[in-house]
């Protein structure tokens, strides 16, 4: 289970690295394609806000990758649990405030990884 949990943590980190990229560097291209319901003129005006969100995703990536690099199993577990919990909370909050899809894309993988870590 530990190997499966680490693979999932890596996948979640990669997903958030993608979020970082498109929110910080491709908001006006990938962002428009992703959020089709928003008017096109909104993207240049919200570029700074999206970049801020991307930066926070970068912190999640850093923590998740860090958890994979820690040699002490206890500390790796604690760090992984903390950052996966952050992702889960963000996924739940996003589902409640923006789109239910956010839970399925972001929250559920974090929840599964948390369960795998505890098995």
Short mmCIF file of C-alpha atoms in Angstrom, two decimals:
data_model
loop_
_atom_site.label_atom_id
_atom_site.label_comp_id
_atom_site.label_asym_id
_atom_site.label_seq_id
_atom_site.Cartn_x
_atom_site.Cartn_y
_atom_site.Cartn_z
CA UNK A 1 0.00 0.00 0.00
CA UNK A 2 2.89 2.35 0.73
CA UNK A 3 4.12 2.21 -2.88
CA UNK A 4 0.60 2.80 -4.21
CA UNK A 5 0.18 5.76 -1.83
CA UNK A 6 3.49 7.25 -3.00
CA UNK A 7 2.50 6.85 -6.66
CA UNK A 8 -0.80 8.61 -5.95
CA UNK A 9 0.98 11.39 -4.02
CA UNK A 10 3.27 11.86 -7.02
CA UNK A 11 0.27 12.01 -9.35
CA UNK A 12 -1.47 14.56 -7.12
CA UNK A 13 1.73 16.64 -7.03
CA UNK A 14 1.92 16.48 -10.85
CA UNK A 15 -1.71 17.59 -11.13
CA UNK A 16 -1.06 20.57 -8.88
CA UNK A 17 2.09 21.39 -10.84
CA UNK A 18 -0.13 21.57 -13.91
CA UNK A 19 -2.53 23.86 -12.01
CA UNK A 20 0.45 26.05 -11.06
CA UNK A 21 1.53 26.25 -14.69
CA UNK A 22 -1.78 27.18 -16.19
CA UNK A 23 -2.79 29.58 -13.41
CA UNK A 24 0.56 31.37 -13.31
CA UNK A 25 1.73 31.23 -16.92
CA UNK A 26 -1.13 30.22 -19.22
CA UNK A 27 -4.21 31.76 -17.61
CA UNK A 28 -5.26 33.59 -20.76
CA UNK A 29 -4.92 30.50 -22.97
CA UNK A 30 -5.50 27.27 -20.99
CA UNK A 31 -7.65 29.13 -18.47
CA UNK A 32 -10.06 30.26 -21.19
CA UNK A 33 -10.31 26.70 -22.53
CA UNK A 34 -10.83 25.25 -19.05
CA UNK A 35 -13.36 27.79 -17.78
CA UNK A 36 -15.48 28.24 -20.92
CA UNK A 37 -18.44 29.65 -19.00
CA UNK A 38 -16.45 32.77 -18.03
CA UNK A 39 -16.37 35.71 -20.44
CA UNK A 40 -13.08 36.07 -22.35
CA UNK A 41 -12.57 39.67 -21.22
CA UNK A 42 -12.36 38.47 -17.61
CA UNK A 43 -9.07 36.58 -18.06
CA UNK A 44 -6.69 39.54 -18.53
CA UNK A 45 -8.32 41.29 -15.55
CA UNK A 46 -7.93 38.25 -13.27
CA UNK A 47 -4.43 37.21 -14.33
CA UNK A 48 -2.92 38.34 -10.99
CA UNK A 49 -5.55 36.50 -8.95
CA UNK A 50 -4.98 33.31 -10.94
CA UNK A 51 -1.21 33.62 -10.49
CA UNK A 52 -1.76 33.88 -6.73
CA UNK A 53 -3.80 30.66 -6.82
CA UNK A 54 -1.04 29.04 -8.85
CA UNK A 55 1.53 29.99 -6.24
CA UNK A 56 -0.52 28.26 -3.55
CA UNK A 57 -0.68 25.15 -5.74
CA UNK A 58 3.11 25.36 -5.91
CA UNK A 59 3.29 25.19 -2.13
CA UNK A 60 1.17 22.03 -2.21
CA UNK A 61 3.47 20.53 -4.84
CA UNK A 62 6.53 21.38 -2.75
CA UNK A 63 5.06 19.74 0.35
CA UNK A 64 3.90 16.61 -1.46
CA UNK A 65 7.25 16.15 -3.21
CA UNK A 66 9.05 16.83 0.08
CA UNK A 67 7.01 14.03 1.71
CA UNK A 68 8.31 11.64 -0.96
CA UNK A 69 11.93 12.62 -0.33
CA UNK A 70 11.99 12.31 3.46
CA UNK A 71 13.83 9.15 4.52
CA UNK A 72 12.37 8.90 8.03
CA UNK A 73 9.09 7.01 7.53
CA UNK A 74 7.31 8.71 10.45
CA UNK A 75 8.12 12.21 9.24
CA UNK A 76 7.34 11.33 5.63
CA UNK A 77 3.94 10.07 6.82
CA UNK A 78 3.22 13.21 8.89
CA UNK A 79 4.23 15.59 6.09
CA UNK A 80 2.22 13.62 3.51
CA UNK A 81 -0.85 13.57 5.77
CA UNK A 82 -0.61 17.32 6.33
CA UNK A 83 -0.30 18.26 2.65
CA UNK A 84 -2.86 15.71 1.47
CA UNK A 85 -5.24 17.09 4.09
CA UNK A 86 -4.66 20.59 2.69
CA UNK A 87 -5.50 19.31 -0.80
CA UNK A 88 -8.60 17.54 0.53
CA UNK A 89 -9.84 20.66 2.33
CA UNK A 90 -9.24 22.75 -0.81
CA UNK A 91 -11.15 20.16 -2.86
CA UNK A 92 -14.10 20.18 -0.46
CA UNK A 93 -14.14 23.98 -0.28
CA UNK A 94 -13.93 24.25 -4.07
CA UNK A 95 -16.81 21.80 -4.46
CA UNK A 96 -18.95 23.78 -2.04
CA UNK A 97 -18.16 27.20 -3.45
CA UNK A 98 -17.33 26.77 -7.15
CA UNK A 99 -17.93 23.39 -8.81
CA UNK A 100 -18.64 19.87 -7.61
CA UNK A 101 -16.11 18.66 -10.19
CA UNK A 102 -13.31 20.10 -8.03
CA UNK A 103 -13.94 17.47 -5.39
CA UNK A 104 -13.68 14.63 -7.91
CA UNK A 105 -10.50 15.99 -9.52
CA UNK A 106 -8.73 17.29 -6.41
CA UNK A 107 -10.37 16.12 -3.20
CA UNK A 108 -11.10 12.47 -3.92
CA UNK A 109 -7.54 11.54 -4.99
CA UNK A 110 -6.23 13.17 -1.80
CA UNK A 111 -8.78 11.26 0.28
CA UNK A 112 -7.80 7.97 -1.38
CA UNK A 113 -4.11 8.69 -0.77
CA UNK A 114 -4.85 9.46 2.89
CA UNK A 115 -6.68 6.16 3.27
CA UNK A 116 -3.84 4.27 1.58
CA UNK A 117 -1.30 5.89 3.92
CA UNK A 118 -3.26 4.63 6.91
CA UNK A 119 -3.55 1.02 5.69
#
